[in-house]
């Protein structure tokens, strides 16, 4: 008996490559508002959001990160769900790389010590000015 894959798994992936490059998604056209499109979630915005000091003790939720990346809460429930799913996928990826860990019996996450060092280093490199660094090195 030949194995067949379900149609859901066989369908092509939506969206494309790098989210920061302004990649257009393949979802049906919707009127865009002033908020950031879901395809434009930058990794740096996500790292800045999870590195905030206010979440050191209690951790952060998907809702917390979503409110920092997408400034306004959409009125359309479909759009809200899509934003939440997009953040959830990013959190799942961070968790797989052991940058964040889930706090047991809650819907909250916290940075691991490895994640804290990595995020701090990445944000420092991103905000570094190469001209100032070369002047200091010379």
CSV table of C-alpha atoms in Angstrom, one decimal:
chain,number,residue,atom,x,y,z
A,1,UNK,CA,0.0,0.0,0.0
A,2,UNK,CA,1.7,3.3,-1.1
A,3,UNK,CA,2.1,6.0,1.4
A,4,UNK,CA,0.4,9.3,0.6
A,5,UNK,CA,0.9,12.6,2.2
A,6,UNK,CA,-2.1,14.7,3.3
A,7,UNK,CA,-2.9,17.6,1.1
A,8,UNK,CA,-2.1,20.0,4.0
A,9,UNK,CA,1.5,18.8,4.2
A,10,UNK,CA,1.9,18.7,0.4
A,11,UNK,CA,0.8,22.3,-0.2
A,12,UNK,CA,3.5,24.9,-0.9
A,13,UNK,CA,4.6,27.1,1.9
A,14,UNK,CA,3.2,30.6,2.1
A,15,UNK,CA,5.4,33.7,2.3
A,16,UNK,CA,8.9,33.8,1.3
A,17,UNK,CA,12.5,34.0,2.5
A,18,UNK,CA,13.8,36.8,4.6
A,19,UNK,CA,11.1,38.6,6.6
A,20,UNK,CA,13.2,41.8,6.9
A,21,UNK,CA,13.7,42.2,3.2
A,22,UNK,CA,10.1,43.2,2.8
A,23,UNK,CA,9.1,39.9,1.3
A,24,UNK,CA,5.5,39.9,0.0
A,25,UNK,CA,3.3,37.1,1.3
A,26,UNK,CA,1.2,35.0,-1.0
A,27,UNK,CA,-2.0,35.5,1.0
A,28,UNK,CA,-5.0,37.1,-0.8
A,29,UNK,CA,-4.8,40.8,-1.1
A,30,UNK,CA,-6.2,42.7,1.8
A,31,UNK,CA,-6.4,46.4,2.4
A,32,UNK,CA,-3.2,47.3,4.3
A,33,UNK,CA,-3.4,49.7,7.3
A,34,UNK,CA,-0.7,51.7,8.8
A,35,UNK,CA,0.5,48.9,11.0
A,36,UNK,CA,3.4,46.7,10.0
A,37,UNK,CA,2.5,43.9,7.6
A,38,UNK,CA,3.0,40.4,9.0
A,39,UNK,CA,5.7,39.6,6.5
A,40,UNK,CA,7.8,42.5,7.7
A,41,UNK,CA,8.5,41.1,11.2
A,42,UNK,CA,12.3,41.7,11.5
A,43,UNK,CA,14.4,39.5,13.6
A,44,UNK,CA,16.0,42.6,15.2
A,45,UNK,CA,12.6,43.9,16.3
A,46,UNK,CA,11.8,40.5,17.8
A,47,UNK,CA,15.2,40.4,19.6
A,48,UNK,CA,14.7,43.9,21.0
A,49,UNK,CA,11.2,42.9,22.2
A,50,UNK,CA,12.3,39.8,24.0
A,51,UNK,CA,15.4,41.5,25.5
A,52,UNK,CA,13.4,44.1,27.4
A,53,UNK,CA,14.2,44.3,31.1
A,54,UNK,CA,10.5,44.3,32.2
A,55,UNK,CA,10.3,40.6,31.4
A,56,UNK,CA,13.3,39.4,33.4
A,57,UNK,CA,11.3,38.3,36.4
A,58,UNK,CA,7.9,37.4,35.1
A,59,UNK,CA,8.6,36.4,31.5
A,60,UNK,CA,6.8,37.4,28.4
A,61,UNK,CA,3.8,36.1,26.4
A,62,UNK,CA,3.0,36.1,22.7
A,63,UNK,CA,0.6,39.0,23.4
A,64,UNK,CA,3.3,41.1,25.0
A,65,UNK,CA,5.7,40.6,22.0
A,66,UNK,CA,2.9,41.2,19.5
A,67,UNK,CA,2.0,44.5,21.2
A,68,UNK,CA,5.6,45.7,20.9
A,69,UNK,CA,6.1,44.6,17.3
A,70,UNK,CA,2.6,45.6,15.9
A,71,UNK,CA,1.9,48.9,17.7
A,72,UNK,CA,-1.9,48.8,17.3
A,73,UNK,CA,-4.2,45.9,17.9
A,74,UNK,CA,-6.2,45.1,14.7
A,75,UNK,CA,-10.0,45.2,14.8
A,76,UNK,CA,-10.2,42.4,12.3
A,77,UNK,CA,-10.1,39.0,14.3
A,78,UNK,CA,-8.5,37.2,11.3
A,79,UNK,CA,-5.6,39.7,11.2
A,80,UNK,CA,-5.2,39.4,15.0
A,81,UNK,CA,-5.0,35.7,14.7
A,82,UNK,CA,-2.5,35.9,11.8
A,83,UNK,CA,-0.3,38.3,13.9
A,84,UNK,CA,-0.5,36.0,16.9
A,85,UNK,CA,0.4,32.9,14.7
A,86,UNK,CA,3.4,34.8,13.2
A,87,UNK,CA,4.8,35.6,16.6
A,88,UNK,CA,4.1,32.0,17.8
A,89,UNK,CA,6.2,30.7,14.9
A,90,UNK,CA,9.1,33.0,15.8
A,91,UNK,CA,8.8,32.0,19.5
A,92,UNK,CA,8.9,28.3,18.5
A,93,UNK,CA,12.0,28.9,16.5
A,94,UNK,CA,13.7,30.7,19.3
A,95,UNK,CA,12.7,27.9,21.6
A,96,UNK,CA,14.2,25.3,19.3
A,97,UNK,CA,17.5,27.2,19.3
A,98,UNK,CA,17.4,27.3,23.1
A,99,UNK,CA,17.3,31.1,23.2
A,100,UNK,CA,14.1,31.2,25.2
A,101,UNK,CA,12.5,28.6,27.4
A,102,UNK,CA,8.9,28.1,28.5
A,103,UNK,CA,8.0,28.7,32.1
A,104,UNK,CA,6.2,25.6,33.2
A,105,UNK,CA,2.4,25.7,33.7
A,106,UNK,CA,2.1,29.1,32.1
A,107,UNK,CA,1.9,30.7,28.7
A,108,UNK,CA,5.1,32.7,29.4
A,109,UNK,CA,8.7,32.5,28.1
A,110,UNK,CA,12.0,33.7,29.5
A,111,UNK,CA,15.4,34.1,28.0
A,112,UNK,CA,18.0,31.5,28.9
A,113,UNK,CA,21.4,32.5,30.0
A,114,UNK,CA,22.7,31.5,26.6
A,115,UNK,CA,19.9,33.5,25.0
A,116,UNK,CA,20.6,36.6,27.1
A,117,UNK,CA,24.3,36.6,26.0
A,118,UNK,CA,23.4,35.9,22.4
A,119,UNK,CA,20.7,38.6,22.1
A,120,UNK,CA,22.9,41.2,23.9
A,121,UNK,CA,25.8,40.5,21.5
A,122,UNK,CA,23.6,40.6,18.4
A,123,UNK,CA,21.9,43.8,19.5
A,124,UNK,CA,25.3,45.4,20.3
A,125,UNK,CA,26.7,44.4,16.9
A,126,UNK,CA,23.6,45.8,15.2
A,127,UNK,CA,23.9,49.1,17.0
A,128,UNK,CA,27.6,49.4,16.6
A,129,UNK,CA,28.9,52.2,14.3
A,130,UNK,CA,31.7,50.8,12.1
A,131,UNK,CA,33.3,54.2,11.6
A,132,UNK,CA,33.7,54.8,15.3
A,133,UNK,CA,35.0,51.2,15.8
A,134,UNK,CA,37.7,51.7,13.1
A,135,UNK,CA,38.7,55.0,14.6
A,136,UNK,CA,39.1,53.4,18.0
A,137,UNK,CA,41.1,50.5,16.5
A,138,UNK,CA,43.5,52.9,14.6
